[in-house]
XYZ file of C-alpha atoms in Angstrom:
464
model
C 109.915 102.893 84.077
C 109.247 99.949 81.777
C 106.553 98.720 84.170
C 104.882 102.155 84.081
C 104.796 102.097 80.278
C 103.360 98.568 80.103
C 100.681 99.249 82.736
C 99.642 102.502 81.050
C 99.402 100.772 77.661
C 97.209 98.005 79.110
C 94.909 100.595 80.692
C 94.600 102.420 77.356
C 93.547 99.184 75.653
C 91.079 98.359 78.441
C 89.564 101.863 78.361
C 89.098 101.799 74.581
C 87.555 98.332 74.762
C 85.089 99.433 77.452
C 83.958 102.502 75.493
C 83.632 100.446 72.321
C 81.353 97.977 74.091
C 79.266 100.779 75.597
C 78.949 102.424 72.169
C 77.563 99.188 70.744
C 74.822 99.241 73.373
C 74.203 103.020 73.154
C 75.405 104.252 69.730
C 73.887 107.717 70.246
C 76.667 108.349 72.791
C 79.114 108.800 69.913
C 77.220 111.834 68.567
C 78.648 114.096 71.285
C 81.784 115.367 69.555
C 82.862 116.340 66.063
C 83.379 112.698 65.062
C 82.985 109.223 66.500
C 86.765 108.829 66.797
C 87.082 112.054 68.778
C 84.239 111.082 71.117
C 85.607 107.576 71.697
C 89.066 108.933 72.586
C 87.665 111.557 74.967
C 85.387 109.091 76.759
C 88.107 106.438 76.844
C 90.422 108.976 78.463
C 87.976 109.462 81.321
C 87.856 105.691 81.820
C 91.665 105.571 81.622
C 91.883 108.200 84.388
C 89.538 106.195 86.597
C 91.462 102.958 85.999
C 94.803 104.653 86.652
C 93.735 106.289 89.886
C 91.860 103.195 91.116
C 94.807 100.854 90.601
C 96.525 99.784 93.789
C 100.150 99.921 92.653
C 103.273 100.115 94.844
C 104.137 103.413 93.119
C 101.295 105.868 93.876
C 103.054 108.858 92.316
C 102.853 108.240 88.557
C 99.076 107.946 88.346
C 98.639 111.125 90.350
C 101.171 113.129 88.314
C 100.121 111.808 84.919
C 96.487 112.919 84.996
C 97.033 116.719 84.803
C 99.648 116.250 82.052
C 97.427 114.015 79.932
C 94.390 116.206 80.599
C 96.212 119.090 78.937
C 96.174 117.077 75.704
C 92.579 115.933 75.956
C 91.409 119.529 76.453
C 93.104 120.548 73.223
C 91.901 117.413 71.448
C 88.297 118.188 72.452
C 88.676 121.631 70.837
C 85.378 123.539 70.881
C 83.320 120.496 69.946
C 82.763 119.923 73.660
C 81.776 122.786 75.998
C 84.877 124.835 76.851
C 85.673 126.968 79.875
C 86.375 126.385 83.520
C 82.888 125.175 84.463
C 82.543 122.459 81.816
C 82.350 118.929 83.169
C 84.273 117.845 80.057
C 87.210 119.878 81.389
C 86.815 119.170 85.103
C 86.074 115.435 85.222
C 89.737 114.232 85.301
C 90.454 116.621 88.162
C 87.343 115.476 90.029
C 88.662 111.920 89.715
C 91.999 113.153 91.098
C 90.122 114.632 94.035
C 88.455 111.299 94.791
C 91.876 109.632 94.561
C 93.396 112.104 97.032
C 90.553 111.752 99.514
C 90.894 107.962 99.342
C 94.689 107.926 99.766
C 94.791 110.485 102.553
C 91.971 108.804 104.473
C 94.066 105.624 104.639
C 97.202 107.336 105.953
C 97.839 108.796 109.374
C 100.131 111.769 109.735
C 100.602 114.779 111.980
C 100.696 118.264 110.503
C 103.025 120.827 111.981
C 101.689 124.151 113.167
C 103.397 125.894 110.233
C 101.757 123.536 107.727
C 98.295 123.989 109.241
C 98.707 127.752 109.262
C 99.981 127.834 105.682
C 97.125 125.690 104.335
C 94.517 127.711 106.232
C 95.954 130.987 104.899
C 95.986 129.614 101.348
C 92.343 128.482 101.554
C 90.981 131.649 103.190
C 92.847 133.966 100.853
C 91.729 132.199 97.706
C 88.150 131.973 98.926
C 88.257 135.768 99.143
C 89.698 136.114 95.632
C 87.032 133.758 94.232
C 84.149 135.577 95.926
C 85.111 139.022 94.599
C 85.704 137.954 90.996
C 83.303 139.388 88.394
C 80.733 136.874 87.116
C 81.728 134.361 89.827
C 79.272 131.719 88.634
C 81.577 130.925 85.728
C 84.624 130.003 87.832
C 83.737 129.578 91.511
C 83.133 125.825 91.306
C 86.338 125.207 89.333
C 88.234 127.670 91.528
C 87.153 125.893 94.694
C 88.069 122.559 93.132
C 91.618 123.666 92.344
C 92.545 126.269 94.956
C 90.527 125.110 97.954
C 90.659 121.330 97.504
C 93.012 119.928 94.869
C 96.201 121.887 95.527
C 96.111 121.692 99.363
C 95.348 117.967 99.189
C 98.108 117.480 96.583
C 100.504 119.147 99.005
C 99.444 116.792 101.805
C 99.621 113.735 99.535
C 103.142 114.481 98.290
C 104.255 115.393 101.800
C 103.009 112.045 103.005
C 104.512 109.852 100.266
C 107.812 111.791 100.263
C 108.810 109.961 103.453
C 108.771 106.628 101.590
C 112.226 105.187 100.858
C 111.445 104.921 97.129
C 110.069 108.446 96.694
C 113.099 109.787 94.823
C 112.984 106.878 92.372
C 109.211 107.169 91.964
C 109.282 110.836 91.091
C 112.315 110.571 88.797
C 110.742 107.703 86.839
C 107.346 109.408 86.656
C 108.482 112.864 85.603
C 111.088 111.580 83.161
C 108.428 109.471 81.438
C 105.963 112.368 81.468
C 108.593 114.613 79.862
C 108.604 112.357 76.809
C 104.818 111.896 76.890
C 104.423 115.674 76.909
C 106.916 116.028 74.072
C 105.434 113.364 71.822
C 101.919 114.588 72.541
C 102.861 118.170 71.701
C 104.407 117.066 68.404
C 101.216 115.146 67.639
C 99.080 118.210 68.406
C 101.217 120.370 66.137
C 100.893 117.874 63.285
C 97.141 117.546 63.831
C 96.760 121.297 64.276
C 98.463 122.022 60.971
C 95.637 120.090 59.281
C 92.881 121.739 61.321
C 90.373 123.960 59.553
C 91.475 127.576 59.388
C 95.193 126.944 59.863
C 97.191 128.359 56.965
C 100.690 127.754 58.355
C 102.412 126.098 61.287
C 102.398 129.331 63.288
C 98.661 128.862 63.809
C 99.390 125.606 65.651
C 101.246 127.595 68.307
C 97.845 128.433 69.774
C 96.089 125.207 68.746
C 98.705 123.093 70.542
C 99.372 125.668 73.300
C 103.115 125.235 72.699
C 103.983 128.572 74.301
C 102.554 127.521 77.664
C 103.975 124.004 77.356
C 107.561 125.303 77.482
C 107.132 126.141 81.164
C 106.302 122.504 81.895
C 109.410 121.321 80.046
C 111.506 123.671 82.191
C 110.154 122.028 85.350
C 110.361 118.451 84.024
C 113.829 118.578 82.454
C 115.912 118.162 85.672
C 114.177 114.865 86.386
C 115.198 113.521 82.987
C 118.826 114.243 83.869
C 118.426 112.818 87.385
C 116.784 109.648 86.063
C 119.524 109.199 83.457
C 122.259 109.694 86.032
C 120.798 107.208 88.478
C 120.194 104.588 85.776
C 123.157 105.479 83.524
C 120.876 105.992 80.540
C 122.987 107.769 77.906
C 120.539 107.273 75.045
C 117.608 108.562 77.096
C 119.598 111.689 77.961
C 120.422 112.288 74.301
C 116.787 111.693 73.334
C 115.744 114.209 75.983
C 118.085 116.853 74.569
C 116.705 116.261 71.075
C 113.136 116.446 72.382
C 113.808 119.713 74.209
C 115.345 121.290 71.099
C 112.397 120.137 68.980
C 110.023 121.757 71.462
C 111.901 125.050 71.166
C 111.649 124.900 67.370
C 107.917 124.141 67.233
C 107.053 126.572 70.033
C 107.422 129.513 67.614
C 108.216 131.581 70.702
C 111.018 134.121 70.623
C 111.094 134.145 74.402
C 111.467 130.381 74.496
C 114.568 130.534 72.304
C 116.154 133.234 74.455
C 115.430 131.228 77.614
C 115.668 127.565 76.667
C 119.045 127.576 74.921
C 120.913 129.058 77.946
C 118.835 126.828 80.229
C 119.808 123.695 78.331
C 123.488 124.635 78.287
C 123.486 125.466 82.011
C 121.748 122.279 83.134
C 123.954 120.070 80.960
C 127.031 121.794 82.387
C 125.800 121.250 85.958
C 125.056 117.618 85.136
C 128.454 117.099 83.515
C 126.750 116.177 80.238
C 127.858 119.047 78.041
C 129.596 116.603 75.692
C 126.167 115.458 74.521
C 125.675 118.786 72.763
C 128.887 118.221 70.819
C 127.751 114.695 69.927
C 124.379 115.991 68.796
C 125.944 118.711 66.642
C 128.223 116.089 65.095
C 125.229 113.878 64.213
C 123.337 116.836 62.756
C 126.382 117.725 60.661
C 126.632 114.178 59.302
C 122.928 114.114 58.426
C 123.216 117.507 56.728
C 126.085 116.253 54.565
C 124.420 112.959 53.674
C 120.920 114.363 53.148
C 121.165 118.064 52.194
C 117.760 117.752 50.524
C 116.081 117.538 53.954
C 116.356 121.317 54.312
C 114.309 121.760 51.143
C 111.313 119.640 52.088
C 107.840 121.151 52.485
C 107.958 120.664 56.267
C 111.318 122.449 56.580
C 110.076 125.253 54.362
C 106.944 125.703 56.464
C 109.001 125.792 59.660
C 111.313 128.419 58.163
C 108.366 130.488 56.953
C 106.638 130.431 60.343
C 109.816 131.459 62.150
C 110.406 134.214 59.610
C 107.017 135.676 60.538
C 107.999 135.584 64.223
C 111.311 137.427 63.865
C 111.016 139.735 60.858
C 109.473 142.574 62.905
C 112.118 142.131 65.572
C 114.926 142.321 63.014
C 113.726 145.648 61.627
C 114.455 148.852 63.464
C 116.234 149.104 66.767
C 117.089 145.713 68.240
C 116.800 145.514 71.993
C 114.989 143.684 74.756
C 112.511 146.541 74.801
C 111.881 146.008 71.085
C 110.730 142.423 71.690
C 108.573 143.602 74.581
C 106.999 146.252 72.362
C 106.249 144.187 69.259
C 104.759 141.364 71.336
C 102.059 143.717 72.628
C 102.967 143.073 76.254
C 103.377 146.771 77.050
C 99.678 147.403 76.387
C 98.660 144.210 78.214
C 100.668 145.181 81.297
C 99.221 148.691 81.204
C 95.734 147.160 81.242
C 96.692 144.979 84.209
C 97.916 148.055 86.084
C 94.656 149.881 85.327
C 92.695 146.973 86.820
C 95.075 146.919 89.799
C 94.568 150.629 90.524
C 90.804 150.054 90.754
C 91.317 147.635 93.661
C 94.954 147.755 94.792
C 94.667 145.877 98.090
C 92.779 142.676 97.205
C 92.599 142.928 93.409
C 89.576 142.062 91.287
C 89.499 138.307 91.876
C 90.772 135.098 90.318
C 90.235 134.916 86.552
C 89.096 138.549 86.460
C 91.733 139.715 83.986
C 90.015 137.836 81.156
C 86.742 139.676 81.904
C 88.063 143.154 82.723
C 91.007 143.132 80.317
C 91.392 142.508 76.579
C 90.138 138.902 76.799
C 93.457 137.125 77.419
C 93.553 134.395 80.064
C 96.401 136.162 81.878
C 98.554 139.278 81.555
C 101.577 137.487 80.022
C 103.400 138.007 83.313
C 102.929 136.393 86.701
C 103.565 139.706 88.470
C 101.025 141.726 86.478
C 98.454 138.936 86.589
C 98.740 138.709 90.369
C 98.521 142.476 90.779
C 95.343 142.678 88.715
C 93.614 139.631 90.202
C 94.888 139.426 93.795
C 96.215 142.913 94.560
C 99.039 143.699 96.941
C 97.784 141.160 99.492
C 97.788 138.174 97.156
C 100.944 139.213 95.321
C 102.957 139.544 98.530
C 101.628 136.209 99.822
C 102.364 134.383 96.570
C 105.928 135.662 96.333
C 106.469 134.647 99.952
C 105.493 131.076 98.970
C 107.851 131.215 95.988
C 110.615 132.326 98.355
C 109.972 129.278 100.573
C 110.216 126.960 97.548
C 113.407 128.669 96.324
C 114.919 128.405 99.807
C 114.202 124.664 99.906
C 115.563 124.056 96.411
C 118.690 126.072 97.141
C 119.347 124.644 100.604
C 122.225 122.443 99.391
C 122.991 124.149 96.124
C 126.742 124.500 96.783
C 127.460 120.790 97.105
C 124.467 118.908 95.697
C 124.146 118.634 91.925
C 120.505 117.534 92.100
C 119.600 120.678 94.051
C 121.557 122.780 91.571
C 119.496 121.369 88.705
C 116.221 121.902 90.559
C 117.163 125.435 91.583
C 118.123 126.327 87.993
C 114.815 124.887 86.787
C 112.827 126.934 89.291
C 114.667 130.181 88.471
C 114.178 129.741 84.720
C 110.528 128.872 85.341
C 110.137 132.177 87.191
C 111.899 134.053 84.384
C 109.512 132.414 81.901
C 106.547 133.460 84.048
C 107.671 137.066 84.137
C 108.680 137.467 80.493
C 106.812 135.005 78.272
C 103.573 134.310 80.142
C 102.112 133.352 83.498
C 101.799 129.571 83.841
C 100.344 128.489 87.153
C 96.622 127.747 87.536
C 94.662 129.211 84.618
C 90.869 128.991 84.766
C 89.623 130.148 81.355
C 86.051 131.310 81.012
C 85.893 130.710 77.269
C 89.066 129.067 75.969
C 89.989 125.399 75.895
C 92.471 124.384 78.551
C 92.419 124.524 82.311
C 96.104 124.575 83.246
C 97.037 123.002 86.566
C 100.274 121.183 85.804
C 102.801 123.765 86.976
C 101.836 123.959 90.690
C 101.838 120.164 91.005
C 105.253 119.957 89.323
C 106.571 122.658 91.680
C 105.282 120.654 94.642
C 107.083 117.630 93.218
C 110.335 119.605 93.019
C 109.830 120.953 96.533
C 109.362 117.569 98.205
C 112.094 115.962 96.112
C 114.554 118.613 97.329
C 113.265 118.265 100.888
C 113.862 114.518 100.787
C 117.372 115.103 99.439
C 118.101 117.505 102.278
C 116.732 115.343 105.084
C 118.070 111.998 103.910
C 121.354 113.220 102.386
C 120.862 110.664 99.583
C 122.025 110.981 96.006
C 124.123 114.063 96.648
C 126.095 113.826 93.394
């Protein structure tokens, strides 16, 4: 992992240096964004992506996995100063570079696809072509939809299938996803801090949308098992403890009631499966010591703002009848789901098309539920097909669940991810027509879990 950190840091320096030199020659280039600093960072990120994907390293996994994670940050950092939405080149360029990378890698490798794989990929492509063609105002999303559904995800599947046969694949993916867990955490904290200073934000709760912390929790659910697996393989106690702290911080700054109800049991379950439950006791002990030595920390402005923001999130829930239905009602999801059903009834078989809920509904990117989003956008046909794919993934992750700790962790992660998708919000591929971020991390992380579990099953390595 140390080599990954050093190489990434050197690429960051090289990218910034290149953009600085270009800006000296063409200073008008820096007038694109809100400020010169913002423009330099955005342009340097594109160069960083190109350098990362063009590097010929023994580990081909990290560069591929890192781009969608880092792109999530750059989308939010661009804000609305650069054109937003699914068709903007400012949003799509990193993924176009990923596409070039995949074409290059796959063209240099020879492999034979099984009949089941060919059939599955063909069905995926044909079905999503249909859903893209029937969507209202297709010009806004067809190009991006084809990029993600028709090209990027099928090629990502083939790429990970191909590299998963390498003897170092398990180590590659553990190192990469463990590092990206901390990158995602530190970046999210940075966005929250920056968002709290952004114009129009009156309290930290506003940063929940600025930093997209609600959606980010789903990525932490998928990444967390690899932190534990990396720490177990390398006997990294401090990294494990740092990961627990990071996960708890993410829950606090998510300002999501659903995240608290999901992430606390998830953390306790995964630590129990990993045999690391004692770390919770150690963490509570440290917190207790800090509280005794520095009781004034709870009275700082930052602590007060956190408490105030959380008070706003729970005060409605604490009044009146307390129940799961109460949370569902006050969050507005009942009305959103009713709208999704109305759209579904208008075209129950094939739905209204990918990204149609934002146009035909109340303007949200999705229906705050994977099930209702699929019903509205892909109808019975797409919903049944998608849940069949989820069943295949669950079957692979649970294939050795009784006697393989790694599979137990992955299976728990996948189940909690599905619970998140059906209660808090749908996090798969989101192609916004107006908002900031194109989300494409979750499907690639699921593919990573799938091939990791498949390698565990076929090679019988690292059974735990």
